[in-house]
Amino acid sequence: MKYLHRTVIVTGAGQGIGRAIAKAYAAEGANVVIAELDEATGRKTAAEICREGGTAEFYACDVSKEQQVIAMTAFTAKTYGTVDILINNAGIANPHTQPLYELSVEAWDRVMNTNARGVFLATREAAKIMRNNPAGGAVVNLSSTRAMMSEPNTEAYAASKGAISALTHAMAVTLGEDGITVNCICPGWIETGDYAELREIDHSQHPSGRVGKPEDIARACLYLTSADNNFVTGAQLVVDGGMTRKMIYEP
């Protein structure tokens, strides 16, 4: 129970990677706030945690909306007394592969505002509370290997993830004075669907020998937010089974 009585906000925790992160912290004794736009999935995750003996509250929040983020953070502090850890996981991919020539300003803004603005807003508000903690706090931002490499027609998504990586080192320098660490994780292929449906070729293209799972990212979050690891800040941890390090030659 390494995180007993610590308060953790996980944005976008209704499903996938966010859900696994929230459950991992709850299993370690943390009080978890599920900040999720989709009420059905958010309440489901919170209910699962509580049934398993953990502590969790759902709070409906669109991280691109300033007043909603302010209210969510205030709710967390009022409910549990403080905020110790923030996991900025919420994000959208669409239009992940919309052709550049057809990419609208509205679509661009939707991706950037959720992914990048959301990280800015949630960190700003959580840090206002964390800086008053005797032990400071910890922030982990979920970026992507797409911040460093791309497929065609992924400009909005890549730009948003690149912004998150840059925000990480900027905030680490700024918030370090207040005892707050800020790091980011760049996941590669993390399968959030039916893992059993993956093919051997899917696994074999990873030097690790397998496709990633949400729990792989959850364990990385637990590492980066541990008080024992407060010397790690401003880091960009790639968790991709080695895929971005593999040379690929076209036949």
PDB file of N, CA and C in Angstrom, residues 117-213:
ATOM      1  N   ARG A 117      -3.985  21.800 -24.162  1.00  0.00           N
ATOM      2  CA  ARG A 117      -4.562  22.742 -23.196  1.00  0.00           C
ATOM      3  C   ARG A 117      -5.000  22.021 -21.929  1.00  0.00           C
ATOM      4  N   GLY A 118      -5.526  20.806 -22.081  1.00  0.00           N
ATOM      5  CA  GLY A 118      -5.956  20.045 -20.913  1.00  0.00           C
ATOM      6  C   GLY A 118      -4.823  19.787 -19.942  1.00  0.00           C
ATOM      7  N   VAL A 119      -3.644  19.458 -20.464  1.00  0.00           N
ATOM      8  CA  VAL A 119      -2.476  19.244 -19.607  1.00  0.00           C
ATOM      9  C   VAL A 119      -2.093  20.539 -18.891  1.00  0.00           C
ATOM     10  N   PHE A 120      -2.072  21.624 -19.626  1.00  0.00           N
ATOM     11  CA  PHE A 120      -1.758  22.927 -19.037  1.00  0.00           C
ATOM     12  C   PHE A 120      -2.722  23.294 -17.915  1.00  0.00           C
ATOM     13  N   LEU A 121      -4.013  23.200 -18.190  1.00  0.00           N
ATOM     14  CA  LEU A 121      -5.009  23.618 -17.201  1.00  0.00           C
ATOM     15  C   LEU A 121      -4.979  22.744 -15.952  1.00  0.00           C
ATOM     16  N   ALA A 122      -4.982  21.429 -16.151  1.00  0.00           N
ATOM     17  CA  ALA A 122      -5.023  20.526 -14.996  1.00  0.00           C
ATOM     18  C   ALA A 122      -3.763  20.655 -14.150  1.00  0.00           C
ATOM     19  N   THR A 123      -2.612  20.808 -14.790  1.00  0.00           N
ATOM     20  CA  THR A 123      -1.370  20.946 -14.032  1.00  0.00           C
ATOM     21  C   THR A 123      -1.334  22.271 -13.289  1.00  0.00           C
ATOM     22  N   ARG A 124      -1.748  23.321 -13.949  1.00  0.00           N
ATOM     23  CA  ARG A 124      -1.764  24.629 -13.281  1.00  0.00           C
ATOM     24  C   ARG A 124      -2.605  24.603 -12.015  1.00  0.00           C
ATOM     25  N   GLU A 125      -3.796  24.030 -12.117  1.00  0.00           N
ATOM     26  CA  GLU A 125      -4.696  24.030 -10.967  1.00  0.00           C
ATOM     27  C   GLU A 125      -4.233  23.060  -9.878  1.00  0.00           C
ATOM     28  N   ALA A 126      -3.783  21.875 -10.258  1.00  0.00           N
ATOM     29  CA  ALA A 126      -3.308  20.918  -9.257  1.00  0.00           C
ATOM     30  C   ALA A 126      -2.070  21.430  -8.545  1.00  0.00           C
ATOM     31  N   ALA A 127      -1.190  22.094  -9.281  1.00  0.00           N
ATOM     32  CA  ALA A 127       0.049  22.601  -8.690  1.00  0.00           C
ATOM     33  C   ALA A 127      -0.213  23.673  -7.638  1.00  0.00           C
ATOM     34  N   LYS A 128      -1.286  24.425  -7.803  1.00  0.00           N
ATOM     35  CA  LYS A 128      -1.640  25.441  -6.806  1.00  0.00           C
ATOM     36  C   LYS A 128      -1.893  24.808  -5.440  1.00  0.00           C
ATOM     37  N   ILE A 129      -2.363  23.582  -5.459  1.00  0.00           N
ATOM     38  CA  ILE A 129      -2.620  22.851  -4.215  1.00  0.00           C
ATOM     39  C   ILE A 129      -1.373  22.091  -3.781  1.00  0.00           C
ATOM     40  N   MET A 130      -0.709  21.435  -4.723  1.00  0.00           N
ATOM     41  CA  MET A 130       0.483  20.645  -4.406  1.00  0.00           C
ATOM     42  C   MET A 130       1.580  21.466  -3.738  1.00  0.00           C
ATOM     43  N   ARG A 131       1.742  22.710  -4.154  1.00  0.00           N
ATOM     44  CA  ARG A 131       2.856  23.513  -3.626  1.00  0.00           C
ATOM     45  C   ARG A 131       2.711  23.799  -2.136  1.00  0.00           C
ATOM     46  N   ASN A 132       1.515  23.573  -1.594  1.00  0.00           N
ATOM     47  CA  ASN A 132       1.297  23.754  -0.154  1.00  0.00           C
ATOM     48  C   ASN A 132       1.500  22.465   0.632  1.00  0.00           C
ATOM     49  N   ASN A 133       1.724  21.350  -0.072  1.00  0.00           N
ATOM     50  CA  ASN A 133       1.982  20.082   0.601  1.00  0.00           C
ATOM     51  C   ASN A 133       3.407  20.056   1.143  1.00  0.00           C
ATOM     52  N   PRO A 134       3.618  19.519   2.320  1.00  0.00           N
ATOM     53  CA  PRO A 134       4.991  19.395   2.843  1.00  0.00           C
ATOM     54  C   PRO A 134       5.912  18.626   1.901  1.00  0.00           C
ATOM     55  N   ALA A 135       5.346  17.626   1.211  1.00  0.00           N
ATOM     56  CA  ALA A 135       6.151  16.801   0.307  1.00  0.00           C
ATOM     57  C   ALA A 135       5.991  17.194  -1.152  1.00  0.00           C
ATOM     58  N   GLY A 136       5.344  18.323  -1.418  1.00  0.00           N
ATOM     59  CA  GLY A 136       5.162  18.751  -2.799  1.00  0.00           C
ATOM     60  C   GLY A 136       4.167  17.887  -3.548  1.00  0.00           C
ATOM     61  N   GLY A 137       4.526  17.472  -4.745  1.00  0.00           N
ATOM     62  CA  GLY A 137       3.607  16.658  -5.538  1.00  0.00           C
ATOM     63  C   GLY A 137       4.295  16.111  -6.763  1.00  0.00           C
ATOM     64  N   ALA A 138       3.520  15.398  -7.576  1.00  0.00           N
ATOM     65  CA  ALA A 138       4.070  14.775  -8.783  1.00  0.00           C
ATOM     66  C   ALA A 138       3.029  14.814  -9.894  1.00  0.00           C
ATOM     67  N   VAL A 139       3.498  15.119 -11.090  1.00  0.00           N
ATOM     68  CA  VAL A 139       2.646  15.157 -12.276  1.00  0.00           C
ATOM     69  C   VAL A 139       3.250  14.239 -13.334  1.00  0.00           C
ATOM     70  N   VAL A 140       2.399  13.447 -13.963  1.00  0.00           N
ATOM     71  CA  VAL A 140       2.821  12.645 -15.111  1.00  0.00           C
ATOM     72  C   VAL A 140       1.898  12.968 -16.277  1.00  0.00           C
ATOM     73  N   ASN A 141       2.496  13.344 -17.403  1.00  0.00           N
ATOM     74  CA  ASN A 141       1.740  13.646 -18.610  1.00  0.00           C
ATOM     75  C   ASN A 141       1.874  12.495 -19.595  1.00  0.00           C
ATOM     76  N   LEU A 142       0.771  12.101 -20.195  1.00  0.00           N
ATOM     77  CA  LEU A 142       0.808  11.045 -21.196  1.00  0.00           C
ATOM     78  C   LEU A 142       0.988  11.668 -22.579  1.00  0.00           C
ATOM     79  N   SER A 143       2.197  11.559 -23.089  1.00  0.00           N
ATOM     80  CA  SER A 143       2.498  11.998 -24.442  1.00  0.00           C
ATOM     81  C   SER A 143       2.355  10.793 -25.362  1.00  0.00           C
ATOM     82  N   SER A 144       3.273  10.605 -26.293  1.00  0.00           N
ATOM     83  CA  SER A 144       3.188   9.478 -27.221  1.00  0.00           C
ATOM     84  C   SER A 144       4.486   9.393 -28.010  1.00  0.00           C
ATOM     85  N   THR A 145       4.775   8.213 -28.528  1.00  0.00           N
ATOM     86  CA  THR A 145       5.903   8.113 -29.457  1.00  0.00           C
ATOM     87  C   THR A 145       5.620   8.926 -30.718  1.00  0.00           C
ATOM     88  N   ARG A 146       4.358   9.316 -30.925  1.00  0.00           N
ATOM     89  CA  ARG A 146       4.000  10.177 -32.056  1.00  0.00           C
ATOM     90  C   ARG A 146       4.554  11.589 -31.895  1.00  0.00           C
ATOM     91  N   ALA A 147       5.064  11.910 -30.721  1.00  0.00           N
ATOM     92  CA  ALA A 147       5.740  13.197 -30.543  1.00  0.00           C
ATOM     93  C   ALA A 147       7.093  13.200 -31.241  1.00  0.00           C
ATOM     94  N   MET A 148       7.593  12.003 -31.590  1.00  0.00           N
ATOM     95  CA  MET A 148       8.935  11.860 -32.161  1.00  0.00           C
ATOM     96  C   MET A 148       8.958  11.223 -33.537  1.00  0.00           C
ATOM     97  N   MET A 149       7.869  10.590 -33.933  1.00  0.00           N
ATOM     98  CA  MET A 149       7.807   9.905 -35.221  1.00  0.00           C
ATOM     99  C   MET A 149       6.356   9.898 -35.696  1.00  0.00           C
ATOM    100  N   SER A 150       6.144   9.784 -36.994  1.00  0.00           N
ATOM    101  CA  SER A 150       4.790   9.944 -37.521  1.00  0.00           C
ATOM    102  C   SER A 150       4.494   9.022 -38.683  1.00  0.00           C
ATOM    103  N   GLU A 151       3.201   8.853 -38.920  1.00  0.00           N
ATOM    104  CA  GLU A 151       2.658   8.329 -40.155  1.00  0.00           C
ATOM    105  C   GLU A 151       2.044   9.512 -40.894  1.00  0.00           C
ATOM    106  N   PRO A 152       1.750   9.371 -42.196  1.00  0.00           N
ATOM    107  CA  PRO A 152       1.147  10.488 -42.932  1.00  0.00           C
ATOM    108  C   PRO A 152      -0.192  10.920 -42.332  1.00  0.00           C
ATOM    109  N   ASN A 153      -0.456  12.194 -42.434  1.00  0.00           N
ATOM    110  CA  ASN A 153      -1.760  12.769 -42.096  1.00  0.00           C
ATOM    111  C   ASN A 153      -2.132  12.631 -40.620  1.00  0.00           C
ATOM    112  N   THR A 154      -1.142  12.865 -39.755  1.00  0.00           N
ATOM    113  CA  THR A 154      -1.403  12.830 -38.314  1.00  0.00           C
ATOM    114  C   THR A 154      -0.946  14.133 -37.653  1.00  0.00           C
ATOM    115  N   GLU A 155      -1.034  15.226 -38.375  1.00  0.00           N
ATOM    116  CA  GLU A 155      -0.450  16.490 -37.927  1.00  0.00           C
ATOM    117  C   GLU A 155      -1.032  17.003 -36.613  1.00  0.00           C
ATOM    118  N   ALA A 156      -2.338  16.998 -36.458  1.00  0.00           N
ATOM    119  CA  ALA A 156      -2.944  17.539 -35.243  1.00  0.00           C
ATOM    120  C   ALA A 156      -2.561  16.712 -34.023  1.00  0.00           C
ATOM    121  N   TYR A 157      -2.647  15.416 -34.149  1.00  0.00           N
ATOM    122  CA  TYR A 157      -2.320  14.535 -33.034  1.00  0.00           C
ATOM    123  C   TYR A 157      -0.839  14.640 -32.678  1.00  0.00           C
ATOM    124  N   ALA A 158       0.031  14.594 -33.688  1.00  0.00           N
ATOM    125  CA  ALA A 158       1.469  14.683 -33.437  1.00  0.00           C
ATOM    126  C   ALA A 158       1.828  16.007 -32.783  1.00  0.00           C
ATOM    127  N   ALA A 159       1.230  17.088 -33.262  1.00  0.00           N
ATOM    128  CA  ALA A 159       1.515  18.405 -32.690  1.00  0.00           C
ATOM    129  C   ALA A 159       1.084  18.489 -31.235  1.00  0.00           C
ATOM    130  N   SER A 160      -0.058  17.900 -30.931  1.00  0.00           N
ATOM    131  CA  SER A 160      -0.548  17.944 -29.550  1.00  0.00           C
ATOM    132  C   SER A 160       0.358  17.146 -28.623  1.00  0.00           C
ATOM    133  N   LYS A 161       0.854  16.018 -29.090  1.00  0.00           N
ATOM    134  CA  LYS A 161       1.729  15.201 -28.258  1.00  0.00           C
ATOM    135  C   LYS A 161       3.112  15.835 -28.136  1.00  0.00           C
ATOM    136  N   GLY A 162       3.578  16.478 -29.197  1.00  0.00           N
ATOM    137  CA  GLY A 162       4.827  17.220 -29.107  1.00  0.00           C
ATOM    138  C   GLY A 162       4.724  18.358 -28.104  1.00  0.00           C
ATOM    139  N   ALA A 163       3.572  19.006 -28.074  1.00  0.00           N
ATOM    140  CA  ALA A 163       3.350  20.081 -27.111  1.00  0.00           C
ATOM    141  C   ALA A 163       3.385  19.558 -25.682  1.00  0.00           C
ATOM    142  N   ILE A 164       2.820  18.375 -25.468  1.00  0.00           N
ATOM    143  CA  ILE A 164       2.822  17.784 -24.130  1.00  0.00           C
ATOM    144  C   ILE A 164       4.248  17.484 -23.682  1.00  0.00           C
ATOM    145  N   SER A 165       5.056  16.963 -24.572  1.00  0.00           N
ATOM    146  CA  SER A 165       6.450  16.676 -24.230  1.00  0.00           C
ATOM    147  C   SER A 165       7.191  17.959 -23.873  1.00  0.00           C
ATOM    148  N   ALA A 166       6.949  19.026 -24.623  1.00  0.00           N
ATOM    149  CA  ALA A 166       7.603  20.303 -24.345  1.00  0.00           C
ATOM    150  C   ALA A 166       7.085  20.926 -23.046  1.00  0.00           C
ATOM    151  N   LEU A 167       5.789  20.843 -22.831  1.00  0.00           N
ATOM    152  CA  LEU A 167       5.217  21.350 -21.582  1.00  0.00           C
ATOM    153  C   LEU A 167       5.829  20.642 -20.379  1.00  0.00           C
ATOM    154  N   THR A 168       6.142  19.377 -20.551  1.00  0.00           N
ATOM    155  CA  THR A 168       6.696  18.602 -19.440  1.00  0.00           C
ATOM    156  C   THR A 168       8.002  19.195 -18.943  1.00  0.00           C
ATOM    157  N   HIS A 169       8.950  19.456 -19.848  1.00  0.00           N
ATOM    158  CA  HIS A 169      10.230  19.975 -19.357  1.00  0.00           C
ATOM    159  C   HIS A 169      10.112  21.422 -18.892  1.00  0.00           C
ATOM    160  N   ALA A 170       9.208  22.192 -19.515  1.00  0.00           N
ATOM    161  CA  ALA A 170       9.010  23.567 -19.060  1.00  0.00           C
ATOM    162  C   ALA A 170       8.420  23.602 -17.650  1.00  0.00           C
ATOM    163  N   MET A 171       7.408  22.790 -17.421  1.00  0.00           N
ATOM    164  CA  MET A 171       6.766  22.754 -16.110  1.00  0.00           C
ATOM    165  C   MET A 171       7.681  22.153 -15.050  1.00  0.00           C
ATOM    166  N   ALA A 172       8.518  21.191 -15.447  1.00  0.00           N
ATOM    167  CA  ALA A 172       9.454  20.597 -14.480  1.00  0.00           C
ATOM    168  C   ALA A 172      10.390  21.662 -13.924  1.00  0.00           C
ATOM    169  N   VAL A 173      10.853  22.551 -14.791  1.00  0.00           N
ATOM    170  CA  VAL A 173      11.751  23.623 -14.356  1.00  0.00           C
ATOM    171  C   VAL A 173      11.006  24.632 -13.490  1.00  0.00           C
ATOM    172  N   THR A 174       9.818  25.018 -13.916  1.00  0.00           N
ATOM    173  CA  THR A 174       9.033  26.008 -13.172  1.00  0.00           C
ATOM    174  C   THR A 174       8.591  25.486 -11.810  1.00  0.00           C
ATOM    175  N   LEU A 175       8.047  24.283 -11.782  1.00  0.00           N
ATOM    176  CA  LEU A 175       7.433  23.754 -10.565  1.00  0.00           C
ATOM    177  C   LEU A 175       8.420  23.077  -9.628  1.00  0.00           C
ATOM    178  N   GLY A 176       9.637  22.859 -10.108  1.00  0.00           N
ATOM    179  CA  GLY A 176      10.643  22.263  -9.237  1.00  0.00           C
ATOM    180  C   GLY A 176      10.887  23.101  -7.993  1.00  0.00           C
ATOM    181  N   GLU A 177      10.761  24.412  -8.118  1.00  0.00           N
ATOM    182  CA  GLU A 177      10.951  25.306  -6.970  1.00  0.00           C
ATOM    183  C   GLU A 177       9.924  25.065  -5.875  1.00  0.00           C
ATOM    184  N   ASP A 178       8.794  24.458  -6.249  1.00  0.00           N
ATOM    185  CA  ASP A 178       7.736  24.171  -5.283  1.00  0.00           C
ATOM    186  C   ASP A 178       7.693  22.698  -4.890  1.00  0.00           C
ATOM    187  N   GLY A 179       8.743  21.966  -5.198  1.00  0.00           N
ATOM    188  CA  GLY A 179       8.808  20.559  -4.812  1.00  0.00           C
ATOM    189  C   GLY A 179       7.918  19.645  -5.615  1.00  0.00           C
ATOM    190  N   ILE A 180       7.618  20.052  -6.851  1.00  0.00           N
ATOM    191  CA  ILE A 180       6.727  19.260  -7.708  1.00  0.00           C
ATOM    192  C   ILE A 180       7.526  18.705  -8.880  1.00  0.00           C
ATOM    193  N   THR A 181       7.508  17.393  -9.048  1.00  0.00           N
ATOM    194  CA  THR A 181       8.149  16.778 -10.200  1.00  0.00           C
ATOM    195  C   THR A 181       7.151  16.682 -11.345  1.00  0.00           C
ATOM    196  N   VAL A 182       7.650  16.827 -12.571  1.00  0.00           N
ATOM    197  CA  VAL A 182       6.807  16.710 -13.763  1.00  0.00           C
ATOM    198  C   VAL A 182       7.551  15.854 -14.778  1.00  0.00           C
ATOM    199  N   ASN A 183       6.950  14.754 -15.158  1.00  0.00           N
ATOM    200  CA  ASN A 183       7.536  13.851 -16.135  1.00  0.00           C
ATOM    201  C   ASN A 183       6.485  13.460 -17.165  1.00  0.00           C
ATOM    202  N   CYS A 184       6.936  12.890 -18.261  1.00  0.00           N
ATOM    203  CA  CYS A 184       5.955  12.389 -19.227  1.00  0.00           C
ATOM    204  C   CYS A 184       6.326  10.989 -19.680  1.00  0.00           C
ATOM    205  N   ILE A 185       5.305  10.262 -20.079  1.00  0.00           N
ATOM    206  CA  ILE A 185       5.458   8.919 -20.623  1.00  0.00           C
ATOM    207  C   ILE A 185       5.022   8.962 -22.085  1.00  0.00           C
ATOM    208  N   CYS A 186       5.811   8.337 -22.936  1.00  0.00           N
ATOM    209  CA  CYS A 186       5.471   8.225 -24.352  1.00  0.00           C
ATOM    210  C   CYS A 186       5.157   6.767 -24.663  1.00  0.00           C
ATOM    211  N   PRO A 187       3.896   6.388 -24.593  1.00  0.00           N
ATOM    212  CA  PRO A 187       3.544   5.009 -24.915  1.00  0.00           C
ATOM    213  C   PRO A 187       3.690   4.741 -26.413  1.00  0.00           C
ATOM    214  N   GLY A 188       4.027   3.507 -26.728  1.00  0.00           N
ATOM    215  CA  GLY A 188       3.972   3.061 -28.109  1.00  0.00           C
ATOM    216  C   GLY A 188       2.649   2.368 -28.343  1.00  0.00           C
ATOM    217  N   TRP A 189       2.678   1.183 -28.932  1.00  0.00           N
ATOM    218  CA  TRP A 189       1.453   0.425 -29.180  1.00  0.00           C
ATOM    219  C   TRP A 189       1.001  -0.207 -27.877  1.00  0.00           C
ATOM    220  N   ILE A 190      -0.054   0.355 -27.311  1.00  0.00           N
ATOM    221  CA  ILE A 190      -0.681  -0.193 -26.104  1.00  0.00           C
ATOM    222  C   ILE A 190      -2.069  -0.674 -26.504  1.00  0.00           C
ATOM    223  N   GLU A 191      -2.277  -1.957 -26.447  1.00  0.00           N
ATOM    224  CA  GLU A 191      -3.556  -2.523 -26.884  1.00  0.00           C
ATOM    225  C   GLU A 191      -4.603  -2.382 -25.792  1.00  0.00           C
ATOM    226  N   THR A 192      -5.672  -1.662 -26.099  1.00  0.00           N
ATOM    227  CA  THR A 192      -6.757  -1.472 -25.136  1.00  0.00           C
ATOM    228  C   THR A 192      -7.999  -2.281 -25.503  1.00  0.00           C
ATOM    229  N   GLY A 193      -7.906  -3.021 -26.607  1.00  0.00           N
ATOM    230  CA  GLY A 193      -9.015  -3.883 -27.009  1.00  0.00           C
ATOM    231  C   GLY A 193      -8.776  -5.318 -26.569  1.00  0.00           C
ATOM    232  N   ASP A 194      -9.153  -6.259 -27.436  1.00  0.00           N
ATOM    233  CA  ASP A 194      -8.996  -7.680 -27.128  1.00  0.00           C
ATOM    234  C   ASP A 194      -7.568  -8.112 -27.437  1.00  0.00           C
ATOM    235  N   TYR A 195      -6.785  -8.295 -26.401  1.00  0.00           N
ATOM    236  CA  TYR A 195      -5.366  -8.644 -26.573  1.00  0.00           C
ATOM    237  C   TYR A 195      -5.207  -9.987 -27.277  1.00  0.00           C
ATOM    238  N   ALA A 196      -6.156 -10.875 -27.075  1.00  0.00           N
ATOM    239  CA  ALA A 196      -6.079 -12.218 -27.656  1.00  0.00           C
ATOM    240  C   ALA A 196      -6.215 -12.202 -29.181  1.00  0.00           C
ATOM    241  N   GLU A 197      -6.749 -11.132 -29.729  1.00  0.00           N
ATOM    242  CA  GLU A 197      -6.938 -11.040 -31.172  1.00  0.00           C
ATOM    243  C   GLU A 197      -5.684 -10.564 -31.913  1.00  0.00           C
ATOM    244  N   LEU A 198      -4.654 -10.166 -31.168  1.00  0.00           N
ATOM    245  CA  LEU A 198      -3.426  -9.718 -31.814  1.00  0.00           C
ATOM    246  C   LEU A 198      -2.738 -10.886 -32.521  1.00  0.00           C
ATOM    247  N   ARG A 199      -2.047 -10.582 -33.617  1.00  0.00           N
ATOM    248  CA  ARG A 199      -1.349 -11.597 -34.397  1.00  0.00           C
ATOM    249  C   ARG A 199       0.104 -11.727 -33.933  1.00  0.00           C
ATOM    250  N   GLU A 200       0.734 -12.811 -34.301  1.00  0.00           N
ATOM    251  CA  GLU A 200       2.132 -13.016 -33.955  1.00  0.00           C
ATOM    252  C   GLU A 200       3.010 -11.913 -34.539  1.00  0.00           C
ATOM    253  N   ILE A 201       2.678 -11.473 -35.757  1.00  0.00           N
ATOM    254  CA  ILE A 201       3.468 -10.408 -36.384  1.00  0.00           C
ATOM    255  C   ILE A 201       3.361  -9.098 -35.603  1.00  0.00           C
ATOM    256  N   ASP A 202       2.216  -8.891 -34.936  1.00  0.00           N
ATOM    257  CA  ASP A 202       2.048  -7.694 -34.099  1.00  0.00           C
ATOM    258  C   ASP A 202       3.041  -7.718 -32.947  1.00  0.00           C
ATOM    259  N   HIS A 203       3.181  -8.869 -32.330  1.00  0.00           N
ATOM    260  CA  HIS A 203       4.091  -9.009 -31.198  1.00  0.00           C
ATOM    261  C   HIS A 203       5.554  -9.010 -31.646  1.00  0.00           C
ATOM    262  N   SER A 204       5.848  -9.709 -32.727  1.00  0.00           N
ATOM    263  CA  SER A 204       7.239  -9.927 -33.123  1.00  0.00           C
ATOM    264  C   SER A 204       7.932  -8.666 -33.617  1.00  0.00           C
ATOM    265  N   GLN A 205       7.163  -7.648 -34.021  1.00  0.00           N
ATOM    266  CA  GLN A 205       7.812  -6.419 -34.467  1.00  0.00           C
ATOM    267  C   GLN A 205       8.322  -5.570 -33.304  1.00  0.00           C
ATOM    268  N   HIS A 206       8.046  -6.020 -32.081  1.00  0.00           N
ATOM    269  CA  HIS A 206       8.564  -5.364 -30.884  1.00  0.00           C
ATOM    270  C   HIS A 206       9.790  -6.126 -30.383  1.00  0.00           C
ATOM    271  N   PRO A 207      10.918  -5.452 -30.144  1.00  0.00           N
ATOM    272  CA  PRO A 207      12.073  -6.135 -29.554  1.00  0.00           C
ATOM    273  C   PRO A 207      11.748  -6.839 -28.241  1.00  0.00           C
ATOM    274  N   SER A 208      10.761  -6.342 -27.515  1.00  0.00           N
ATOM    275  CA  SER A 208      10.350  -6.980 -26.263  1.00  0.00           C
ATOM    276  C   SER A 208       9.603  -8.282 -26.495  1.00  0.00           C
ATOM    277  N   GLY A 209       9.142  -8.498 -27.723  1.00  0.00           N
ATOM    278  CA  GLY A 209       8.431  -9.723 -28.056  1.00  0.00           C
ATOM    279  C   GLY A 209       6.934  -9.676 -27.864  1.00  0.00           C
ATOM    280  N   ARG A 210       6.415  -8.529 -27.499  1.00  0.00           N
ATOM    281  CA  ARG A 210       4.962  -8.429 -27.319  1.00  0.00           C
ATOM    282  C   ARG A 210       4.478  -6.998 -27.467  1.00  0.00           C
ATOM    283  N   VAL A 211       3.189  -6.854 -27.759  1.00  0.00           N
ATOM    284  CA  VAL A 211       2.512  -5.561 -27.763  1.00  0.00           C
ATOM    285  C   VAL A 211       2.273  -5.135 -26.313  1.00  0.00           C
ATOM    286  N   GLY A 212       2.244  -3.844 -26.082  1.00  0.00           N
ATOM    287  CA  GLY A 212       2.057  -3.343 -24.726  1.00  0.00           C
ATOM    288  C   GLY A 212       0.637  -3.465 -24.213  1.00  0.00           C
ATOM    289  N   LYS A 213       0.514  -3.404 -22.889  1.00  0.00           N
ATOM    290  CA  LYS A 213      -0.786  -3.438 -22.214  1.00  0.00           C
ATOM    291  C   LYS A 213      -0.940  -2.177 -21.358  1.00  0.00           C
TER     292      LYS A 213
END
